[in-house]
Amino acid sequence: MAALPGMESLVPNVQAILLLDGDGRRIVAKYYRGARQWDSAAFEAKLFKKTKNAAVARGESDVILIDKSVAVFRCGPDARAYVVGSSDENELILNMVLDGLVDALTALLGGTFDARTCFENLETAMLCVDEVVDGGAILETDANAVANRVQMRGVEGGQPITDMTASQAISTITDQIFKTMNT
């Protein structure tokens, strides 16, 4: 479905999501359409250099302007998460995306957001990024919903159908059918 002319600017978009270690090396990086054609390694180095000495308390985020884009970032013990949007993007929305991502990662990685744990659970980190943003469009900002989807649970936190007994699966399917029929 094509967007109406002029409506593209009304929908918040993300240009990139980056997870970098304490030395600026890439853990996870996703660049989305709509992002300018960056030299990704140079952009990441420039972004890290600009933020490595930032006096940001742990658990707090900060905003910077870089290459005509706005980047919201949060620091862990030895890792940093960045959400990058265009310069006219709302920083509060980008911060909500960042909070959802980092909080989901923290919950899924045993209560810590550090480089070693992210590297050891790279697939979980990549799934978190994919559940938060797809193609630049923001899908979810609630950390619990993201964590449940990464763990292949429903948003309600139910048990995955593959872990159910046959009678539980049939009961769940029946309930879902009745819910759809009642709406």
PDB file of C-alpha atoms in Angstrom, residues 43-174:
ATOM      1  CA  PHE A  43      29.899   6.591  11.009  1.00  0.00           C
ATOM      2  CA  GLU A  44      30.149   4.184  13.955  1.00  0.00           C
ATOM      3  CA  ALA A  45      33.690   5.368  14.748  1.00  0.00           C
ATOM      4  CA  LYS A  46      32.603   9.011  14.594  1.00  0.00           C
ATOM      5  CA  LEU A  47      29.541   8.312  16.749  1.00  0.00           C
ATOM      6  CA  PHE A  48      31.584   6.449  19.350  1.00  0.00           C
ATOM      7  CA  LYS A  49      34.291   9.124  19.413  1.00  0.00           C
ATOM      8  CA  LYS A  50      31.673  11.811  19.994  1.00  0.00           C
ATOM      9  CA  THR A  51      29.983   9.895  22.840  1.00  0.00           C
ATOM     10  CA  LYS A  52      32.762   7.957  24.552  1.00  0.00           C
ATOM     11  CA  ASN A  53      33.483  10.675  27.114  1.00  0.00           C
ATOM     12  CA  ALA A  54      29.874  11.717  27.633  1.00  0.00           C
ATOM     13  CA  ALA A  55      29.014  12.156  31.293  1.00  0.00           C
ATOM     14  CA  VAL A  56      25.826  10.116  31.270  1.00  0.00           C
ATOM     15  CA  ALA A  57      24.690   8.289  34.381  1.00  0.00           C
ATOM     16  CA  ARG A  58      24.088   4.568  33.935  1.00  0.00           C
ATOM     17  CA  GLY A  59      20.511   3.924  32.951  1.00  0.00           C
ATOM     18  CA  GLU A  60      20.087   7.461  31.606  1.00  0.00           C
ATOM     19  CA  SER A  61      20.125   8.435  27.964  1.00  0.00           C
ATOM     20  CA  ASP A  62      21.506  11.418  26.095  1.00  0.00           C
ATOM     21  CA  VAL A  63      20.955  13.012  22.689  1.00  0.00           C
ATOM     22  CA  ILE A  64      23.518  14.265  20.172  1.00  0.00           C
ATOM     23  CA  LEU A  65      23.441  15.624  16.633  1.00  0.00           C
ATOM     24  CA  ILE A  66      25.787  13.945  14.190  1.00  0.00           C
ATOM     25  CA  ASP A  67      25.967  14.207  10.386  1.00  0.00           C
ATOM     26  CA  LYS A  68      22.547  15.893  10.142  1.00  0.00           C
ATOM     27  CA  SER A  69      20.998  13.093  12.197  1.00  0.00           C
ATOM     28  CA  VAL A  70      19.943  12.835  15.809  1.00  0.00           C
ATOM     29  CA  ALA A  71      21.267   9.961  17.912  1.00  0.00           C
ATOM     30  CA  VAL A  72      19.916   8.906  21.282  1.00  0.00           C
ATOM     31  CA  PHE A  73      22.236   6.670  23.282  1.00  0.00           C
ATOM     32  CA  ARG A  74      22.554   4.850  26.574  1.00  0.00           C
ATOM     33  CA  CYS A  75      25.687   3.443  28.167  1.00  0.00           C
ATOM     34  CA  GLY A  76      26.089   0.136  29.957  1.00  0.00           C
ATOM     35  CA  PRO A  77      29.185  -0.999  31.865  1.00  0.00           C
ATOM     36  CA  ASP A  78      31.108  -1.604  28.628  1.00  0.00           C
ATOM     37  CA  ALA A  79      28.474  -1.341  25.901  1.00  0.00           C
ATOM     38  CA  ARG A  80      26.481   1.429  24.272  1.00  0.00           C
ATOM     39  CA  ALA A  81      23.154   1.364  22.480  1.00  0.00           C
ATOM     40  CA  TYR A  82      22.271   3.986  19.876  1.00  0.00           C
ATOM     41  CA  VAL A  83      19.061   4.792  18.026  1.00  0.00           C
ATOM     42  CA  VAL A  84      19.610   7.170  15.103  1.00  0.00           C
ATOM     43  CA  GLY A  85      16.921   9.157  13.316  1.00  0.00           C
ATOM     44  CA  SER A  86      16.756  12.079  10.925  1.00  0.00           C
ATOM     45  CA  SER A  87      17.441  15.528  12.353  1.00  0.00           C
ATOM     46  CA  ASP A  88      13.738  16.399  12.317  1.00  0.00           C
ATOM     47  CA  GLU A  89      12.742  13.225  14.193  1.00  0.00           C
ATOM     48  CA  ASN A  90      11.258  13.558  17.677  1.00  0.00           C
ATOM     49  CA  GLU A  91      13.945  12.727  20.251  1.00  0.00           C
ATOM     50  CA  LEU A  92      11.349  11.507  22.747  1.00  0.00           C
ATOM     51  CA  ILE A  93      10.117   8.865  20.326  1.00  0.00           C
ATOM     52  CA  LEU A  94      13.669   7.761  19.578  1.00  0.00           C
ATOM     53  CA  ASN A  95      14.294   7.607  23.326  1.00  0.00           C
ATOM     54  CA  MET A  96      11.218   5.374  23.775  1.00  0.00           C
ATOM     55  CA  VAL A  97      12.654   3.015  21.153  1.00  0.00           C
ATOM     56  CA  LEU A  98      16.019   3.032  22.927  1.00  0.00           C
ATOM     57  CA  ASP A  99      14.432   2.391  26.337  1.00  0.00           C
ATOM     58  CA  GLY A 100      12.373  -0.501  24.989  1.00  0.00           C
ATOM     59  CA  LEU A 101      15.399  -2.071  23.333  1.00  0.00           C
ATOM     60  CA  VAL A 102      17.822  -1.723  26.245  1.00  0.00           C
ATOM     61  CA  ASP A 103      15.263  -2.747  28.874  1.00  0.00           C
ATOM     62  CA  ALA A 104      14.296  -5.836  26.844  1.00  0.00           C
ATOM     63  CA  LEU A 105      17.964  -6.752  26.364  1.00  0.00           C
ATOM     64  CA  THR A 106      18.630  -6.277  30.066  1.00  0.00           C
ATOM     65  CA  ALA A 107      15.700  -8.522  30.979  1.00  0.00           C
ATOM     66  CA  LEU A 108      16.665 -11.212  28.462  1.00  0.00           C
ATOM     67  CA  LEU A 109      20.384 -11.165  29.246  1.00  0.00           C
ATOM     68  CA  GLY A 110      20.105 -11.822  32.952  1.00  0.00           C
ATOM     69  CA  GLY A 111      19.783  -8.277  34.240  1.00  0.00           C
ATOM     70  CA  THR A 112      22.895  -6.806  32.655  1.00  0.00           C
ATOM     71  CA  PHE A 113      23.603  -4.901  29.459  1.00  0.00           C
ATOM     72  CA  ASP A 114      27.283  -5.441  28.739  1.00  0.00           C
ATOM     73  CA  ALA A 115      29.339  -6.302  25.670  1.00  0.00           C
ATOM     74  CA  ARG A 116      30.373  -9.806  26.721  1.00  0.00           C
ATOM     75  CA  THR A 117      26.801 -10.890  27.455  1.00  0.00           C
ATOM     76  CA  CYS A 118      25.584  -9.344  24.188  1.00  0.00           C
ATOM     77  CA  PHE A 119      28.280 -11.190  22.208  1.00  0.00           C
ATOM     78  CA  GLU A 120      27.479 -14.482  23.961  1.00  0.00           C
ATOM     79  CA  ASN A 121      23.770 -14.006  23.190  1.00  0.00           C
ATOM     80  CA  LEU A 122      24.136 -12.363  19.797  1.00  0.00           C
ATOM     81  CA  GLU A 123      21.027 -14.009  18.351  1.00  0.00           C
ATOM     82  CA  THR A 124      18.931 -12.667  21.237  1.00  0.00           C
ATOM     83  CA  ALA A 125      20.346  -9.169  20.744  1.00  0.00           C
ATOM     84  CA  MET A 126      19.623  -9.309  17.008  1.00  0.00           C
ATOM     85  CA  LEU A 127      16.089 -10.575  17.595  1.00  0.00           C
ATOM     86  CA  CYS A 128      15.467  -7.730  20.047  1.00  0.00           C
ATOM     87  CA  VAL A 129      16.518  -5.191  17.440  1.00  0.00           C
ATOM     88  CA  ASP A 130      14.282  -6.870  14.849  1.00  0.00           C
ATOM     89  CA  GLU A 131      11.289  -6.886  17.213  1.00  0.00           C
ATOM     90  CA  VAL A 132      11.654  -3.187  18.006  1.00  0.00           C
ATOM     91  CA  VAL A 133      12.145  -1.800  14.473  1.00  0.00           C
ATOM     92  CA  ASP A 134      11.511  -3.295  11.035  1.00  0.00           C
ATOM     93  CA  GLY A 135      12.631  -1.503   7.908  1.00  0.00           C
ATOM     94  CA  GLY A 136      12.903   1.734   9.873  1.00  0.00           C
ATOM     95  CA  ALA A 137       9.315   1.545  11.132  1.00  0.00           C
ATOM     96  CA  ILE A 138       8.875   1.360  14.885  1.00  0.00           C
ATOM     97  CA  LEU A 139       7.036  -1.839  15.797  1.00  0.00           C
ATOM     98  CA  GLU A 140       7.185  -1.979  19.589  1.00  0.00           C
ATOM     99  CA  THR A 141       8.583   0.077  22.451  1.00  0.00           C
ATOM    100  CA  ASP A 142       7.313  -1.956  25.409  1.00  0.00           C
ATOM    101  CA  ALA A 143      10.247  -3.942  26.798  1.00  0.00           C
ATOM    102  CA  ASN A 144       8.051  -6.742  28.178  1.00  0.00           C
ATOM    103  CA  ALA A 145       6.303  -7.235  24.839  1.00  0.00           C
ATOM    104  CA  VAL A 146       9.651  -7.302  23.018  1.00  0.00           C
ATOM    105  CA  ALA A 147      11.109  -9.799  25.497  1.00  0.00           C
ATOM    106  CA  ASN A 148       8.038 -12.033  25.190  1.00  0.00           C
ATOM    107  CA  ARG A 149       8.228 -12.003  21.394  1.00  0.00           C
ATOM    108  CA  VAL A 150      11.935 -12.804  21.414  1.00  0.00           C
ATOM    109  CA  GLN A 151      11.179 -15.751  23.696  1.00  0.00           C
ATOM    110  CA  MET A 152       8.386 -16.728  21.260  1.00  0.00           C
ATOM    111  CA  ARG A 153       5.617 -16.020  23.723  1.00  0.00           C
ATOM    112  CA  GLY A 154       2.580 -13.970  22.966  1.00  0.00           C
ATOM    113  CA  VAL A 155       2.353 -10.399  24.152  1.00  0.00           C
ATOM    114  CA  GLU A 156       0.316 -11.690  27.088  1.00  0.00           C
ATOM    115  CA  GLY A 157       3.311 -13.769  28.152  1.00  0.00           C
ATOM    116  CA  GLY A 158       1.633 -17.088  27.465  1.00  0.00           C
ATOM    117  CA  GLN A 159       3.393 -20.351  26.849  1.00  0.00           C
ATOM    118  CA  PRO A 160       4.677 -21.008  23.298  1.00  0.00           C
ATOM    119  CA  ILE A 161       2.470 -23.494  21.474  1.00  0.00           C
ATOM    120  CA  THR A 162       5.475 -25.752  20.808  1.00  0.00           C
ATOM    121  CA  ASP A 163       5.917 -26.256  24.568  1.00  0.00           C
ATOM    122  CA  MET A 164       2.277 -27.217  25.176  1.00  0.00           C
ATOM    123  CA  THR A 165       0.723 -30.625  25.471  1.00  0.00           C
ATOM    124  CA  ALA A 166      -1.768 -31.583  22.764  1.00  0.00           C
ATOM    125  CA  SER A 167      -4.775 -30.787  24.963  1.00  0.00           C
ATOM    126  CA  GLN A 168      -3.308 -27.397  25.966  1.00  0.00           C
ATOM    127  CA  ALA A 169      -2.659 -26.545  22.316  1.00  0.00           C
ATOM    128  CA  ILE A 170      -6.189 -27.512  21.273  1.00  0.00           C
ATOM    129  CA  SER A 171      -7.621 -25.484  24.156  1.00  0.00           C
ATOM    130  CA  THR A 172      -5.528 -22.449  23.202  1.00  0.00           C
ATOM    131  CA  ILE A 173      -6.522 -22.703  19.542  1.00  0.00           C
ATOM    132  CA  THR A 174     -10.190 -23.062  20.493  1.00  0.00           C
TER     133      THR A 174
END
